[in-house]
Amino acid sequence: MAARAGVSTATVSNALNGTGRLSEATRQRVLAAARELGCAPASTARAMARGGTGVLGLTMTTYGDLPVPYTEIPYYAQLALGAMAAAHERGYMLMVMPSSLSPWMWLNTPVDGVIHVAPRAEDPVRSLLRERGIPIVSDGRPPQPRWGDAWVDANHEAGLRLLLDHLAESGARRIGLSQPLYDDTYPQLIGRAYASWCAERDMPALVEEYVSLPDYFTAERDAVGRLLNRDPRPDAVVGVYSDSGHNILAAARHHGLRVPRDLLVACISEDPDYATTTPPVTTVSLRPDRVSDEAVDLLIALINARGGVDRHRLVQPVLVPRRSTRHTVRRGNSTP
């Protein structure tokens, strides 16, 4: 668009967002180029919203165009509801956008700013939003951050350490990790935090990796099965996705292990069902309600060019201990 209008990228951003000191002729030339290329100005979002209210977008592109039911995943569902509440409290509308919009739609959907959830490496949506000059706040640190990027993230390292410390206090000395492989930052942070924790305590790092798509459930259960087939086997297993606790419990049953007597189980998840599993599973909450509130606050600050804003924010997780980690683990593989 900048080349079509014969101006710089910064001038395009100023023209489309109604900012900067531009002549009216320059602004109209950029808008004409935008219309020719099918790119609606981001500032039209405010005009389209009822009563002049601004419009924020929230999009989740972690799995690209795959039909992932985000509203059925507790973390994403709570994040979207929290962002909606936070936006409404601040006088903005929130539009939850599907991950499968075409590039043309990304270039035309009228929004003042976007919360981009768990962006992938070289995420095309991120590039398209940048091209439009739309402010972006990432939920999660971008895999390939640029100077000036803004993000809000749960403190994943602190969350994993909460779980590992809790398991160690419960008697675990061989803690296994089922490690997903994907190109967002979360699994990488978890892997580094786990390796660091094990090294600090001179404990073995017991990791089984799995590809999280297309059949995540079977892949993780197989990974946990490989952990439990080790000799000596782990006395505890940690999972880091929402359904990991269910998958670990299923693998333990398959191997004839009793939880927590033979194996301690814990995971990072917002799923309330873990309070009623057999046994109830210890979890760490990443506090998506707080993440979304901080993301909305930061995004509105960027939209309004508020000065002195912290562009990198961490939300502290919370441990929820339950029966699956309550008993001290017996040493060795012998039965009592």
Short mmCIF file of C-alpha atoms in Angstrom, two decimals:
data_model
loop_
_atom_site.label_atom_id
_atom_site.label_comp_id
_atom_site.label_asym_id
_atom_site.label_seq_id
_atom_site.Cartn_x
_atom_site.Cartn_y
_atom_site.Cartn_z
CA MET A 1 0.00 0.00 0.00
CA ALA A 2 2.86 2.38 0.83
CA ALA A 3 4.33 1.82 -2.64
CA ARG A 4 0.95 2.34 -4.31
CA ALA A 5 0.50 5.68 -2.50
CA GLY A 6 4.14 6.71 -2.89
CA VAL A 7 4.66 7.24 0.84
CA SER A 8 6.39 5.53 3.78
CA THR A 9 4.88 2.76 5.91
CA ALA A 10 4.70 5.18 8.84
CA THR A 11 2.72 7.66 6.72
CA VAL A 12 0.30 4.89 5.76
CA SER A 13 -0.18 4.06 9.45
CA ASN A 14 -0.81 7.70 10.34
CA ALA A 15 -3.23 8.19 7.46
CA LEU A 16 -5.27 5.06 8.19
CA ASN A 17 -5.44 5.76 11.93
CA GLY A 18 -6.02 9.51 11.70
CA THR A 19 -2.79 10.35 13.49
CA GLY A 20 0.34 12.31 12.64
CA ARG A 21 0.78 15.63 10.84
CA LEU A 22 -0.16 14.90 7.25
CA SER A 23 -1.49 17.12 4.53
CA GLU A 24 -5.04 16.37 3.48
CA ALA A 25 -3.79 15.54 0.00
CA THR A 26 -1.40 12.91 1.37
CA ARG A 27 -4.07 11.43 3.60
CA GLN A 28 -6.54 11.19 0.71
CA ARG A 29 -3.89 9.57 -1.51
CA VAL A 30 -3.29 6.87 1.10
CA LEU A 31 -7.02 6.29 1.58
CA ALA A 32 -7.50 6.01 -2.17
CA ALA A 33 -4.73 3.40 -2.32
CA ALA A 34 -6.35 1.54 0.59
CA ARG A 35 -9.68 1.47 -1.23
CA GLU A 36 -8.02 0.26 -4.43
CA LEU A 37 -6.32 -2.55 -2.52
CA GLY A 38 -9.46 -3.42 -0.53
CA CYS A 39 -8.04 -2.25 2.80
CA ALA A 40 -10.47 -0.39 5.01
CA PRO A 41 -8.95 2.11 7.47
CA ALA A 42 -8.74 0.82 11.02
CA SER A 43 -10.23 4.07 12.30
CA THR A 44 -13.57 3.19 10.68
CA ALA A 45 -14.10 0.76 13.55
CA ARG A 46 -14.99 3.59 15.88
CA ALA A 47 -17.46 5.04 13.43
CA MET A 48 -19.14 1.66 12.89
CA ALA A 49 -19.60 0.94 16.58
CA ARG A 50 -22.81 2.03 18.26
CA GLY A 51 -22.57 5.39 19.97
CA GLY A 52 -19.03 6.01 18.74
CA THR A 53 -17.58 3.27 20.96
CA GLY A 54 -14.23 1.76 19.96
CA VAL A 55 -13.96 -1.82 18.76
CA LEU A 56 -11.33 -4.29 19.96
CA GLY A 57 -10.66 -7.60 18.28
CA LEU A 58 -9.52 -10.85 19.90
CA THR A 59 -8.19 -13.65 17.73
CA MET A 60 -6.65 -17.04 18.38
CA THR A 61 -4.47 -18.28 15.54
CA THR A 62 -2.33 -20.83 17.40
CA TYR A 63 -3.54 -23.70 15.21
CA GLY A 64 -4.04 -21.76 11.99
CA ASP A 65 -7.06 -22.77 9.93
CA LEU A 66 -7.70 -26.02 11.81
CA PRO A 67 -11.25 -26.14 13.26
CA VAL A 68 -10.16 -25.98 16.92
CA PRO A 69 -13.19 -25.32 19.21
CA TYR A 70 -11.59 -22.56 21.26
CA THR A 71 -14.73 -21.82 23.26
CA GLU A 72 -14.64 -25.40 24.56
CA ILE A 73 -11.07 -25.04 25.88
CA PRO A 74 -11.32 -23.61 29.42
CA TYR A 75 -8.33 -21.26 29.17
CA TYR A 76 -9.48 -19.65 25.91
CA ALA A 77 -13.11 -19.51 27.01
CA GLN A 78 -12.20 -17.72 30.24
CA LEU A 79 -9.81 -15.43 28.37
CA ALA A 80 -12.49 -14.36 25.88
CA LEU A 81 -15.10 -13.76 28.59
CA GLY A 82 -12.61 -11.84 30.70
CA ALA A 83 -11.56 -9.68 27.75
CA MET A 84 -15.20 -8.95 26.93
CA ALA A 85 -15.91 -7.84 30.49
CA ALA A 86 -12.75 -5.72 30.64
CA ALA A 87 -13.51 -4.07 27.28
CA HIS A 88 -17.11 -3.29 28.26
CA GLU A 89 -15.98 -1.79 31.57
CA ARG A 90 -13.75 0.57 29.61
CA GLY A 91 -16.41 1.56 27.08
CA TYR A 92 -15.24 -0.62 24.18
CA MET A 93 -16.86 -3.40 22.21
CA LEU A 94 -15.01 -6.70 21.83
CA MET A 95 -15.24 -8.79 18.66
CA VAL A 96 -13.95 -12.37 18.95
CA MET A 97 -12.57 -13.18 15.52
CA PRO A 98 -12.16 -16.67 14.02
CA SER A 99 -8.69 -17.91 13.14
CA SER A 100 -9.73 -18.89 9.62
CA LEU A 101 -10.47 -15.43 8.20
CA SER A 102 -8.99 -14.91 4.75
CA PRO A 103 -6.21 -12.33 4.31
CA TRP A 104 -8.74 -10.07 2.57
CA MET A 105 -10.95 -10.19 5.65
CA TRP A 106 -8.04 -9.45 7.98
CA LEU A 107 -7.30 -6.40 5.86
CA ASN A 108 -10.90 -5.16 5.97
CA THR A 109 -12.37 -6.05 9.37
CA PRO A 110 -12.75 -2.71 11.18
CA VAL A 111 -11.01 -2.77 14.57
CA ASP A 112 -9.05 -0.22 16.59
CA GLY A 113 -6.71 -2.83 18.10
CA VAL A 114 -6.33 -6.60 18.41
CA ILE A 115 -5.43 -9.01 21.21
CA HIS A 116 -3.57 -11.80 19.43
CA VAL A 117 -3.67 -15.01 21.46
CA ALA A 118 -0.63 -17.31 21.40
CA PRO A 119 0.82 -16.26 18.03
CA ARG A 120 2.84 -18.81 16.10
CA ALA A 121 6.28 -18.26 14.65
CA GLU A 122 5.93 -16.23 11.42
CA ASP A 123 2.19 -15.88 12.04
CA PRO A 124 0.63 -14.40 8.85
CA VAL A 125 -2.16 -12.70 10.81
CA ARG A 126 0.40 -10.76 12.81
CA SER A 127 2.02 -9.53 9.59
CA LEU A 128 -1.33 -8.45 8.13
CA LEU A 129 -2.26 -6.51 11.24
CA ARG A 130 1.12 -4.79 11.22
CA GLU A 131 0.59 -3.89 7.58
CA ARG A 132 -2.62 -2.11 8.56
CA GLY A 133 -0.87 -0.28 11.38
CA ILE A 134 -3.27 -1.72 13.95
CA PRO A 135 -2.01 -1.86 17.56
CA ILE A 136 -1.45 -5.46 18.71
CA VAL A 137 -1.09 -6.96 22.17
CA SER A 138 -0.09 -10.62 22.30
CA ASP A 139 -1.43 -13.01 24.90
CA GLY A 140 1.87 -14.82 25.29
CA ARG A 141 5.32 -13.72 24.25
CA PRO A 142 5.76 -13.80 20.46
CA PRO A 143 8.12 -16.60 19.31
CA GLN A 144 10.05 -14.05 17.21
CA PRO A 145 9.65 -10.76 19.11
CA ARG A 146 10.44 -7.39 17.59
CA TRP A 147 11.46 -4.21 19.29
CA GLY A 148 8.36 -2.46 20.61
CA ASP A 149 6.18 -5.59 20.73
CA ALA A 150 3.57 -5.53 23.47
CA TRP A 151 2.52 -8.68 25.29
CA VAL A 152 0.86 -9.99 28.44
CA ASP A 153 1.75 -13.47 29.60
CA ALA A 154 1.19 -15.78 32.51
CA ASN A 155 4.42 -16.54 34.33
CA HIS A 156 4.70 -20.08 32.99
CA GLU A 157 8.05 -20.74 34.64
CA ALA A 158 6.68 -19.76 38.04
CA GLY A 159 3.59 -21.92 37.43
CA LEU A 160 5.61 -25.01 36.55
CA ARG A 161 7.90 -24.43 39.53
CA LEU A 162 4.85 -24.24 41.80
CA LEU A 163 3.83 -27.71 40.60
CA LEU A 164 7.31 -29.21 40.77
CA ASP A 165 8.01 -27.81 44.25
CA HIS A 166 4.64 -29.11 45.43
CA LEU A 167 5.36 -32.58 44.05
CA ALA A 168 8.82 -32.62 45.64
CA GLU A 169 7.30 -31.65 49.00
CA SER A 170 4.90 -34.59 48.57
CA GLY A 171 7.85 -36.96 48.21
CA ALA A 172 8.37 -37.19 44.44
CA ARG A 173 11.97 -37.65 43.30
CA ARG A 174 11.49 -38.75 39.68
CA ILE A 175 9.09 -36.29 38.07
CA GLY A 176 8.25 -36.89 34.42
CA LEU A 177 7.06 -34.27 31.95
CA SER A 178 4.89 -34.87 28.88
CA GLN A 179 6.21 -32.20 26.52
CA PRO A 180 4.17 -30.95 23.52
CA LEU A 181 5.97 -29.94 20.34
CA TYR A 182 4.56 -26.83 18.69
CA ASP A 183 5.82 -23.53 17.28
CA ASP A 184 4.39 -21.18 19.90
CA THR A 185 6.45 -20.00 22.86
CA TYR A 186 4.60 -21.79 25.67
CA PRO A 187 6.03 -25.33 25.28
CA GLN A 188 9.55 -23.90 24.89
CA LEU A 189 9.29 -21.90 28.12
CA ILE A 190 7.93 -24.95 29.95
CA GLY A 191 10.75 -27.17 28.69
CA ARG A 192 13.47 -24.74 29.76
CA ALA A 193 11.89 -24.19 33.18
CA TYR A 194 11.62 -27.94 33.79
CA ALA A 195 15.24 -28.62 32.78
CA SER A 196 16.46 -25.77 34.98
CA TRP A 197 14.45 -26.94 38.00
CA CYS A 198 15.73 -30.53 37.68
CA ALA A 199 19.35 -29.35 37.34
CA GLU A 200 19.07 -27.14 40.43
CA ARG A 201 17.91 -30.10 42.54
CA ASP A 202 20.10 -32.75 40.93
CA MET A 203 17.01 -34.70 39.86
CA PRO A 204 16.71 -36.63 36.58
CA ALA A 205 14.99 -34.84 33.69
CA LEU A 206 12.43 -37.36 32.42
CA VAL A 207 10.82 -35.97 29.26
CA GLU A 208 8.69 -37.59 26.59
CA GLU A 209 7.78 -35.35 23.65
CA TYR A 210 4.69 -35.63 21.49
CA VAL A 211 3.24 -33.82 18.49
CA SER A 212 0.07 -32.10 19.68
CA LEU A 213 -1.79 -32.40 16.36
CA PRO A 214 -3.88 -33.89 14.88
CA ASP A 215 -4.80 -36.37 17.66
CA TYR A 216 -3.59 -34.65 20.80
CA PHE A 217 -5.29 -37.02 23.25
CA THR A 218 -3.76 -40.23 21.87
CA ALA A 219 -0.37 -38.58 21.34
CA GLU A 220 -0.07 -37.41 24.95
CA ARG A 221 -1.33 -40.69 26.41
CA ASP A 222 1.29 -42.53 24.35
CA ALA A 223 3.96 -40.13 25.62
CA VAL A 224 2.91 -40.70 29.23
CA GLY A 225 2.90 -44.44 28.55
CA ARG A 226 6.53 -44.22 27.43
CA LEU A 227 7.36 -42.41 30.66
CA LEU A 228 5.64 -45.09 32.75
CA ASN A 229 7.46 -47.87 30.89
CA ARG A 230 10.83 -46.55 32.02
CA ASP A 231 12.81 -48.54 34.58
CA PRO A 232 12.77 -47.12 37.14
CA ARG A 233 9.56 -45.32 36.29
CA PRO A 234 8.64 -41.79 37.41
CA ASP A 235 6.87 -41.35 40.73
CA ALA A 236 5.02 -38.29 39.40
CA VAL A 237 4.00 -36.95 35.98
CA VAL A 238 3.20 -33.36 35.02
CA GLY A 239 1.22 -32.24 31.96
CA VAL A 240 0.98 -28.70 30.60
CA TYR A 241 -2.18 -28.61 28.47
CA SER A 242 -5.80 -28.37 29.58
CA ASP A 243 -6.60 -32.07 29.11
CA SER A 244 -3.22 -33.36 30.28
CA GLY A 245 -4.52 -34.45 33.68
CA HIS A 246 -7.22 -36.60 32.06
CA ASN A 247 -4.65 -38.12 29.70
CA ILE A 248 -2.21 -38.92 32.52
CA LEU A 249 -4.95 -40.51 34.62
CA ALA A 250 -5.97 -42.66 31.64
CA ALA A 251 -2.37 -43.79 31.07
CA ALA A 252 -1.94 -44.59 34.77
CA ARG A 253 -5.09 -46.76 34.75
CA HIS A 254 -3.82 -48.54 31.63
CA HIS A 255 -0.60 -49.39 33.49
CA GLY A 256 -2.45 -50.52 36.61
CA LEU A 257 -1.11 -47.65 38.73
CA ARG A 258 -3.08 -46.08 41.56
CA VAL A 259 -3.14 -42.30 41.93
CA PRO A 260 -1.79 -40.97 44.26
CA ARG A 261 -0.49 -44.15 45.96
CA ASP A 262 1.69 -45.27 43.03
CA LEU A 263 1.89 -42.09 41.00
CA LEU A 264 1.35 -38.38 41.66
CA VAL A 265 -0.43 -36.45 38.89
CA ALA A 266 -0.65 -32.70 38.24
CA CYS A 267 -1.19 -30.36 35.31
CA ILE A 268 -1.53 -26.75 34.22
CA SER A 269 -5.20 -26.21 33.45
CA GLU A 270 -8.29 -24.09 34.05
CA ASP A 271 -10.68 -27.05 33.70
CA PRO A 272 -13.10 -27.11 36.67
CA ASP A 273 -13.76 -30.82 36.05
CA TYR A 274 -10.49 -31.66 37.82
CA ALA A 275 -12.26 -31.01 41.11
CA THR A 276 -14.44 -34.08 40.48
CA THR A 277 -12.13 -36.57 38.73
CA THR A 278 -11.12 -39.81 40.48
CA PRO A 279 -9.06 -38.68 42.26
CA PRO A 280 -9.35 -34.87 41.97
CA VAL A 281 -6.26 -33.56 40.17
CA THR A 282 -3.90 -30.84 41.39
CA THR A 283 -3.67 -27.97 38.93
CA VAL A 284 -2.01 -24.61 38.41
CA SER A 285 -4.20 -21.81 37.09
CA LEU A 286 -2.59 -19.35 34.67
CA ARG A 287 -5.30 -16.81 35.59
CA PRO A 288 -6.72 -16.04 32.12
CA ASP A 289 -9.11 -13.59 33.79
CA ARG A 290 -6.15 -11.46 34.91
CA VAL A 291 -4.28 -11.95 31.62
CA SER A 292 -7.26 -10.68 29.62
CA ASP A 293 -7.79 -7.68 31.91
CA GLU A 294 -4.14 -6.67 31.55
CA ALA A 295 -4.23 -7.24 27.77
CA VAL A 296 -7.27 -5.00 27.32
CA ASP A 297 -5.73 -2.28 29.50
CA LEU A 298 -2.46 -2.40 27.54
CA LEU A 299 -4.20 -2.43 24.15
CA ILE A 300 -6.32 0.61 24.98
CA ALA A 301 -3.18 2.38 26.21
CA LEU A 302 -1.51 1.74 22.84
CA ILE A 303 -4.58 2.86 20.89
CA ASN A 304 -4.65 6.13 22.81
CA ALA A 305 -0.85 6.58 22.74
CA ARG A 306 -0.69 6.65 26.54
CA GLY A 307 2.85 7.33 27.74
CA GLY A 308 4.88 5.44 30.34
CA VAL A 309 3.18 2.12 29.67
CA ASP A 310 4.79 -1.19 30.58
CA ARG A 311 4.58 -3.19 27.32
CA HIS A 312 5.63 -6.51 28.90
CA ARG A 313 3.40 -7.77 31.72
CA LEU A 314 3.46 -11.03 33.67
CA VAL A 315 0.53 -12.50 35.59
CA GLN A 316 1.37 -14.78 38.51
CA PRO A 317 -0.24 -18.28 38.51
CA VAL A 318 -2.02 -19.96 41.42
CA LEU A 319 -1.59 -23.52 42.73
CA VAL A 320 -4.77 -25.52 43.42
CA PRO A 321 -3.68 -28.65 45.38
CA ARG A 322 -5.98 -31.68 45.32
CA ARG A 323 -5.96 -35.39 46.20
CA SER A 324 -3.85 -36.55 43.22
CA THR A 325 -0.70 -35.20 44.91
CA ARG A 326 -1.62 -35.52 48.56
CA HIS A 327 0.10 -38.75 49.59
CA THR A 328 3.81 -39.31 49.96
CA VAL A 329 5.15 -41.51 47.16
CA ARG A 330 6.64 -44.86 48.11
CA ARG A 331 10.19 -45.41 46.90
CA GLY A 332 10.82 -48.00 44.19
CA ASN A 333 8.38 -50.03 42.15
CA SER A 334 7.37 -52.61 44.78
CA THR A 335 3.77 -52.76 45.94
CA PRO A 336 3.00 -52.43 49.69
#
